[in-house]
XYZ file of C-alpha atoms in Angstrom:
518
model
C 18.558 14.392 -26.459
C 16.232 11.761 -26.079
C 18.242 8.734 -27.986
C 15.381 6.609 -29.546
C 16.210 2.720 -31.063
C 15.807 4.466 -34.570
C 19.020 6.435 -33.947
C 21.057 3.595 -33.364
C 23.347 2.918 -35.834
C 23.724 -0.746 -37.456
C 25.623 -2.978 -35.035
C 28.711 -2.954 -37.073
C 28.865 1.341 -37.351
C 28.536 1.713 -33.452
C 30.424 3.818 -31.749
C 34.305 2.068 -31.155
C 34.646 3.748 -28.145
C 33.900 1.121 -25.551
C 32.384 3.841 -22.968
C 30.622 5.795 -25.846
C 28.794 2.715 -26.937
C 27.597 1.706 -23.488
C 26.215 5.036 -22.943
C 24.556 5.008 -25.910
C 22.918 1.642 -25.386
C 21.841 2.599 -22.025
C 20.043 5.516 -23.376
C 18.340 2.964 -25.442
C 17.348 0.957 -22.851
C 16.258 3.763 -20.632
C 13.859 4.523 -23.011
C 12.281 0.612 -23.291
C 12.143 0.701 -19.760
C 9.844 3.984 -19.409
C 7.714 2.417 -22.046
C 7.416 -0.611 -19.785
C 9.136 -2.630 -22.358
C 11.389 -4.746 -20.173
C 12.387 -7.555 -22.656
C 13.788 -4.747 -25.023
C 15.227 -2.569 -22.612
C 17.417 -5.936 -21.450
C 18.173 -6.779 -25.060
C 19.866 -3.170 -25.537
C 22.554 -3.910 -22.742
C 22.368 -7.608 -23.026
C 26.186 -7.852 -23.920
C 27.154 -6.053 -20.981
C 24.291 -7.675 -18.585
C 23.123 -10.937 -19.029
C 20.442 -11.575 -16.593
C 18.994 -10.743 -13.151
C 21.583 -11.733 -10.884
C 24.700 -11.193 -12.604
C 27.158 -8.543 -12.292
C 27.114 -5.728 -15.254
C 30.392 -6.198 -17.121
C 32.412 -3.102 -15.981
C 35.888 -3.882 -16.987
C 37.908 -1.164 -19.060
C 34.681 1.314 -18.776
C 35.490 4.700 -17.127
C 33.395 5.924 -14.347
C 30.455 7.664 -15.996
C 30.161 4.405 -18.047
C 30.072 2.188 -15.132
C 27.677 4.550 -13.657
C 24.938 4.247 -16.286
C 25.479 0.555 -16.920
C 25.193 -0.076 -13.167
C 21.978 1.940 -12.912
C 20.347 0.245 -15.806
C 20.976 -3.213 -14.493
C 20.046 -2.342 -10.942
C 16.643 -0.612 -12.342
C 15.907 -3.535 -14.853
C 16.593 -6.223 -11.775
C 14.012 -4.074 -9.921
C 11.269 -4.049 -12.638
C 12.000 -7.537 -13.876
C 12.142 -9.240 -10.763
C 8.745 -7.467 -10.028
C 7.237 -8.521 -13.110
C 8.329 -12.040 -13.001
C 8.656 -12.491 -9.135
C 12.326 -13.424 -9.079
C 13.187 -13.969 -5.182
C 15.613 -11.438 -4.216
C 15.519 -9.426 -7.220
C 15.162 -6.276 -5.145
C 18.424 -6.817 -3.018
C 20.374 -7.402 -5.987
C 18.868 -4.511 -7.586
C 19.488 -2.049 -4.610
C 23.120 -2.835 -4.600
C 23.503 -1.981 -8.143
C 22.036 1.230 -7.960
C 23.579 2.081 -4.934
C 26.986 1.525 -6.563
C 25.823 3.861 -9.187
C 24.561 6.589 -7.252
C 28.184 6.906 -5.346
C 29.694 7.298 -8.687
C 27.161 9.823 -10.145
C 27.684 11.652 -6.745
C 31.689 11.458 -7.029
C 31.461 12.848 -10.405
C 29.134 15.894 -9.425
C 26.411 14.818 -11.789
C 23.591 16.050 -9.626
C 20.348 15.085 -11.753
C 21.774 11.247 -12.199
C 22.372 11.014 -8.734
C 18.992 12.134 -8.068
C 17.651 9.512 -10.753
C 19.353 6.653 -9.105
C 18.287 7.527 -5.446
C 14.848 7.712 -7.070
C 15.181 4.219 -8.663
C 16.400 3.035 -5.328
C 13.597 4.343 -3.502
C 11.134 2.074 -5.769
C 13.178 -1.033 -4.804
C 12.710 0.058 -0.994
C 8.931 0.627 -1.884
C 8.549 -2.583 -3.602
C 9.643 -4.429 -0.528
C 7.231 -2.040 1.901
C 10.112 -0.243 3.719
C 7.884 3.227 2.866
C 10.217 5.290 5.318
C 13.466 4.441 3.849
C 11.497 5.220 0.530
C 10.838 8.663 1.753
C 13.921 9.848 3.079
C 15.452 8.627 -0.293
C 13.230 10.814 -2.167
C 12.939 13.643 0.302
C 16.997 13.451 -0.140
C 17.128 13.357 -4.124
C 14.825 16.645 -3.919
C 16.922 18.266 -1.746
C 20.213 17.573 -3.983
C 18.105 18.583 -6.617
C 17.744 22.005 -5.401
C 16.034 24.627 -7.725
C 17.134 22.443 -10.907
C 13.933 22.376 -12.921
C 14.146 18.725 -14.975
C 11.826 16.031 -15.631
C 13.613 14.425 -12.477
C 11.724 16.900 -10.253
C 8.531 15.410 -11.939
C 9.559 11.656 -11.307
C 10.262 12.750 -7.432
C 7.109 14.069 -6.838
C 5.081 11.341 -8.755
C 6.985 8.867 -6.283
C 6.658 10.714 -3.209
C 2.902 10.427 -3.794
C 2.662 6.779 -4.435
C 4.651 6.184 -1.540
C 1.951 8.336 0.840
C -0.772 6.654 -1.332
C 0.274 3.060 -0.538
C 0.939 4.289 2.867
C -2.665 5.389 3.439
C -1.800 8.631 3.703
C -4.145 9.585 1.261
C -4.448 13.388 2.179
C -0.972 13.982 1.809
C -0.853 12.060 -1.463
C -3.735 14.466 -2.673
C -1.472 17.532 -1.702
C 1.168 16.175 -3.527
C -0.425 15.558 -6.562
C -2.513 18.851 -6.668
C 1.036 20.627 -6.108
C 2.801 19.060 -8.755
C -0.136 19.183 -11.031
C 0.847 22.399 -13.030
C 4.185 20.722 -13.677
C 2.659 17.840 -15.237
C 0.482 19.938 -17.434
C 3.663 21.955 -18.904
C 5.316 18.934 -19.772
C 5.532 17.269 -23.094
C 6.192 13.583 -21.599
C 3.294 11.695 -22.345
C 4.453 8.755 -20.145
C 5.325 10.848 -16.965
C 1.742 12.752 -17.847
C 0.055 9.288 -18.067
C 1.856 7.806 -14.690
C 0.563 11.432 -13.169
C -3.208 11.132 -14.496
C -3.228 7.394 -12.902
C -1.522 7.868 -9.342
C -3.929 10.974 -8.784
C -6.788 8.886 -10.148
C -6.223 6.229 -7.531
C -5.875 8.908 -4.731
C -9.273 10.379 -6.015
C -10.850 6.759 -5.685
C -9.782 5.642 -2.710
C -10.703 9.235 -0.826
C -14.054 8.944 -3.122
C -14.851 5.559 -1.979
C -13.878 5.989 1.653
C -15.854 9.620 1.942
C -18.384 8.374 -0.019
C -17.518 11.554 -2.468
C -19.050 11.043 -5.924
C -17.392 14.225 -7.069
C -14.361 12.579 -6.307
C -15.159 9.137 -8.148
C -16.270 10.844 -10.955
C -12.976 12.763 -11.325
C -11.034 9.704 -10.696
C -12.890 7.923 -13.850
C -11.754 11.323 -15.744
C -8.114 10.887 -14.772
C -8.372 7.276 -15.538
C -8.960 8.312 -19.014
C -6.299 10.988 -19.271
C -4.126 8.308 -18.182
C -5.106 6.001 -20.946
C -4.851 8.782 -23.357
C -1.388 9.552 -22.542
C -0.167 5.688 -22.323
C -1.591 4.976 -25.843
C 0.164 8.311 -27.227
C 3.411 7.037 -25.925
C 2.798 3.386 -26.421
C 3.077 2.483 -23.022
C 1.218 -1.034 -22.980
C 2.440 -1.955 -19.475
C 0.892 1.015 -17.806
C -2.160 1.218 -20.109
C -2.596 -2.680 -18.409
C -2.187 -0.901 -15.188
C -5.066 1.750 -15.752
C -7.431 -1.106 -16.791
C -6.837 -2.541 -13.541
C -7.419 0.319 -11.456
C -10.294 1.154 -13.358
C -11.583 -2.529 -12.997
C -11.484 -1.917 -9.078
C -13.078 0.923 -9.014
C -16.337 -0.315 -11.161
C -16.226 -3.131 -8.699
C -16.420 -0.885 -5.701
C -19.329 1.004 -7.107
C -21.164 -2.304 -8.100
C -20.666 -2.112 -11.942
C -19.315 -5.520 -12.053
C -19.622 -6.168 -15.571
C -17.894 -2.989 -16.298
C -15.234 -4.193 -13.688
C -14.505 -7.641 -15.419
C -14.287 -6.258 -18.541
C -11.663 -3.842 -17.677
C -9.714 -6.700 -15.717
C -10.257 -9.085 -18.766
C -8.308 -6.417 -20.601
C -5.752 -5.765 -18.156
C -4.830 -9.667 -17.792
C -4.249 -10.062 -21.501
C -2.107 -7.345 -21.802
C 0.080 -8.506 -18.617
C 0.153 -12.152 -19.931
C 1.352 -10.856 -23.520
C 4.152 -9.185 -21.549
C 4.833 -12.139 -19.285
C 4.362 -10.139 -15.967
C 3.364 -12.631 -13.870
C 3.255 -10.569 -10.554
C 1.159 -7.887 -12.589
C -1.234 -11.030 -13.524
C -1.626 -11.901 -9.883
C -2.704 -8.093 -9.055
C -5.359 -8.160 -11.356
C -6.592 -11.879 -10.268
C -6.556 -10.221 -6.918
C -8.752 -7.317 -8.247
C -10.966 -9.896 -9.723
C -11.169 -11.897 -6.655
C -12.276 -8.390 -4.730
C -14.888 -8.242 -7.497
C -16.467 -11.599 -6.869
C -16.744 -11.012 -2.948
C -18.411 -8.188 -3.693
C -21.152 -10.179 -5.985
C -21.506 -13.016 -3.215
C -19.383 -15.230 -5.703
C -17.232 -16.822 -2.931
C -15.870 -19.672 -4.614
C -14.733 -18.177 -7.802
C -13.430 -15.467 -5.329
C -11.224 -18.476 -3.534
C -10.120 -19.946 -6.650
C -8.980 -16.512 -8.253
C -6.887 -15.242 -5.015
C -5.734 -18.842 -4.514
C -4.169 -18.566 -7.962
C -2.556 -15.211 -7.232
C -1.362 -16.423 -3.916
C 0.701 -19.062 -5.954
C 2.325 -16.900 -7.890
C 3.117 -14.369 -5.087
C 4.862 -16.835 -3.209
C 7.792 -17.080 -5.869
C 9.144 -13.511 -5.480
C 9.690 -11.479 -2.592
C 7.043 -8.442 -2.890
C 5.863 -8.939 0.858
C 3.802 -5.739 1.144
C 2.100 -6.870 -2.160
C 1.684 -10.591 -1.066
C 0.377 -9.607 2.443
C -2.550 -7.706 0.470
C -3.248 -10.713 -1.452
C -2.988 -12.967 1.263
C -5.737 -11.031 3.084
C -8.005 -11.267 0.066
C -7.564 -15.093 0.292
C -8.039 -15.230 3.643
C -11.167 -13.223 3.763
C -12.743 -15.975 0.860
C -11.730 -18.848 3.039
C -13.551 -17.303 5.992
C -16.495 -16.745 4.622
C -16.651 -20.361 2.871
C -16.410 -21.189 6.254
C -12.986 -22.596 6.355
C -12.285 -20.729 9.624
C -8.855 -22.661 10.383
C -7.292 -21.735 7.083
C -8.635 -18.481 6.980
C -6.888 -17.500 10.583
C -3.341 -19.189 9.328
C -3.567 -17.379 5.993
C -4.492 -13.682 7.664
C -1.919 -14.136 10.498
C 0.556 -15.000 8.018
C -0.399 -11.849 5.996
C 0.254 -9.959 9.213
C 3.467 -11.530 9.988
C 4.758 -10.880 6.347
C 3.662 -6.906 6.648
C 5.621 -6.461 9.925
C 8.581 -8.107 8.399
C 8.715 -5.871 5.538
C 8.008 -2.808 7.315
C 4.478 -2.258 5.955
C 2.306 -1.658 9.211
C -0.920 -0.523 6.854
C -1.089 -3.975 5.031
C -0.407 -6.165 8.641
C -3.349 -3.536 10.267
C -5.904 -4.320 7.527
C -5.281 -8.081 7.620
C -5.915 -7.779 11.686
C -9.147 -5.905 10.939
C -10.201 -8.945 8.363
C -9.421 -11.148 11.178
C -11.858 -9.398 13.517
C -14.652 -8.989 10.541
C -14.491 -12.254 9.172
C -13.897 -14.300 12.078
C -15.156 -12.869 15.361
C -17.595 -15.707 15.841
C -14.843 -18.237 16.070
C -11.894 -16.538 17.374
C -11.798 -16.150 21.356
C -12.479 -12.791 22.892
C -9.036 -12.081 24.212
C -7.521 -13.059 20.858
C -9.455 -10.435 18.980
C -8.541 -7.764 21.306
C -5.064 -8.635 20.538
C -5.543 -8.614 16.895
C -7.502 -4.990 17.478
C -4.482 -3.541 19.471
C -2.114 -4.938 16.844
C -4.563 -3.201 13.928
C -4.909 0.096 15.655
C -1.412 0.179 16.326
C -0.127 -0.667 12.926
C -3.042 1.703 11.418
C -2.143 4.823 13.901
C -0.662 6.722 10.970
C -3.357 6.056 8.338
C -5.333 8.833 6.858
C -8.018 6.568 5.208
C -11.332 7.738 6.278
C -12.466 4.154 5.407
C -9.707 2.621 7.882
C -10.811 4.839 10.661
C -14.645 3.517 10.079
C -13.390 -0.233 10.254
C -11.251 0.299 13.357
C -14.591 1.798 14.864
C -16.625 -0.946 13.653
C -14.417 -3.886 15.097
C -14.207 -1.993 18.275
C -17.895 -2.449 18.456
C -18.315 -5.774 17.515
C -15.694 -6.837 19.817
C -17.597 -4.574 22.787
C -20.924 -6.262 21.505
C -19.468 -9.887 21.816
C -18.054 -9.084 25.209
C -21.822 -7.481 26.659
C -23.146 -10.854 25.332
C -21.147 -12.950 27.954
C -18.825 -14.532 25.052
C -15.971 -14.609 27.624
C -17.420 -17.945 29.130
C -16.395 -20.650 26.725
C -13.669 -23.340 27.411
C -13.553 -24.331 23.407
C -9.910 -24.210 22.243
C -8.766 -22.521 18.681
C -5.860 -23.095 16.768
C -3.901 -20.337 16.079
C -2.246 -18.976 12.701
C 1.122 -20.599 13.845
C -0.255 -24.032 14.001
C -0.291 -24.114 18.023
C -3.196 -25.188 19.983
C -4.082 -22.944 22.838
C -7.349 -23.177 25.010
C -9.309 -19.972 25.213
C -8.614 -17.699 28.206
C -11.700 -16.563 29.153
C -13.334 -16.324 32.731
C -16.625 -17.674 33.298
C -17.915 -14.471 34.651
C -20.402 -12.985 32.262
C -19.385 -9.331 30.710
C -22.514 -7.980 31.461
C -22.944 -7.919 35.162
C -25.063 -4.782 36.042
C -27.819 -5.985 38.392
C -31.443 -6.680 36.530
C -33.502 -4.079 36.064
C -36.108 -4.567 38.457
C -36.688 -1.107 39.983
C -36.012 2.302 39.409
C -36.933 4.956 36.870
C -36.188 5.082 33.239
C -33.598 8.048 33.742
C -32.083 5.850 36.636
C -32.023 2.640 34.572
C -30.418 4.381 31.285
C -27.927 5.929 33.453
C -26.945 2.549 35.109
C -26.650 1.123 31.676
C -24.448 3.897 30.524
C -22.155 3.577 33.085
C -22.105 -0.351 32.841
C -20.882 0.038 29.044
C -18.767 2.749 29.769
C -16.949 0.326 32.530
C -16.655 -2.728 30.439
C -14.843 -0.313 27.462
C -12.834 1.511 30.026
C -11.675 -2.484 31.043
C -11.664 -3.737 27.578
C -8.718 -0.978 26.765
C -6.977 -1.115 29.674
C -7.971 2.377 31.311
C -7.296 4.356 27.601
C -10.189 6.642 27.446
C -9.350 7.041 24.008
C -9.615 3.420 23.037
C -12.701 3.316 25.045
C -14.129 6.149 23.011
C -13.559 4.276 19.893
C -15.184 1.209 21.314
C -18.032 2.864 22.125
C -18.275 4.916 18.625
C -17.732 8.413 20.370
C -15.047 11.316 20.572
C -12.247 11.017 23.472
C -13.797 14.405 24.483
C -17.410 13.228 24.518
C -16.113 10.192 26.798
C -14.480 12.096 29.012
C -17.114 14.570 29.390
C -19.646 12.304 30.207
C -17.217 10.472 32.927
C -16.203 14.047 34.473
C -20.141 14.774 34.625
C -22.321 11.615 35.347
C -20.139 8.701 35.977
C -17.583 10.031 38.425
C -17.212 6.788 40.308
C -15.480 5.427 36.792
C -12.514 7.968 37.070
C -10.361 5.318 38.972
C -10.976 2.920 36.091
C -9.454 5.314 33.651
C -5.758 5.757 33.233
C -4.244 9.100 35.118
C -4.698 12.275 32.723
C -1.020 13.610 31.202
C -1.171 17.105 32.022
C 0.415 19.274 29.383
C 3.608 21.254 30.159
C 3.304 24.931 29.591
C 5.342 26.518 27.221
C 7.988 28.602 28.635
C 7.529 30.836 25.258
C 5.333 33.931 26.335
C 3.321 35.586 23.102
C 2.215 39.054 23.231
């Protein structure tokens, strides 16, 4: 049975048994929470839990009532802390929800246990700890077994969302397609709206990265479906999320007027809900739109506003992304030192939060926006960090950006940019002189004689040698620097440039399986 506000008796006729009263109020609170109305959700249990950071009043309650109250207080701590950017809120939420999950497990209430684990995973996800979130969601699915319920839908929805924010879009797409029939048969408009919104974002990201117009069109259809279901369920907050997502998509495809219209609606909704963190997310999207329009000063102003808000909270992954936008705007305004400091801070925050993708994208932004002023050795360092942090990304656009950054570094090296003594103040505020030798990178002999074929072969060999030197002998990295496949570069070296075999790292021989196949 779903409890609704209208089902609540007047205060003087509430159940006299304290345990029953708490459980009833927690049910009403959960309903408001799922609608995104966190103030009403809090009001429903306010007499037992005053504010984020306070412990709920558990005296006199049995284990079931305690578990329900701990779960509601924990989940709301996470949501309210995120919306209002309350420092430390996610850790508080984790502690309360963990206590709740332990009680539900002790009572043998599997569905309630899996709900608590799902809410706990969301807290880890907000903090950027994606691997921990995956483990918890997988554990909850395993515990749920063959039980068919809305908890299974929530689990699939959140598993796909974690893969999406980790840039593992193909895995997220697989999960959405697998779960689509289950959501289609659900009568829960709120859950269906969340599914269509998440599905649309995955389609949007793949469509933009791979230039798949069919995916972009389908994303717009899914966003419309999400809006319909959220309107049906009266979920104002989630309607605002959809508006923000549509604004981002329209900005990316160059329909800036449509983008700003959607962002205006999203921001107004979030302001009415007093959701500071979400307002900052919309401002970040608008800053990206301004960057696309070439309105750099407006982009810097709006993103600076978002940074100021997010500094107050503890959502490090989100904050790292917003810092990256601000750093990009600063770089394009020619404020190079401020830009490097901001982008370096974004990388550090993402690393501490355990969100390598966010840090990797910030490192790529350093190369894309500041390659003319950052020393070559530092650019190589940023590239290696980006390559390492984005190793698990399935986003096609990320791979393209890695390749473009690699070629940018190689071009800088080939032009002899290793020969200057100017120093540059690093992101941590320290001053470090450039660490380049005076030797020009393009050390091939002048082309004074020889056939065209010989000259091309010589130039090709020189480029490959420099790429191998720049990648520490790694053929895989050198191939990326040159914009070709690992297999292609290995074939060229073995066939046309055997003298370069000593410049590459030794080939690792694959161990042959001891298992025979008939």
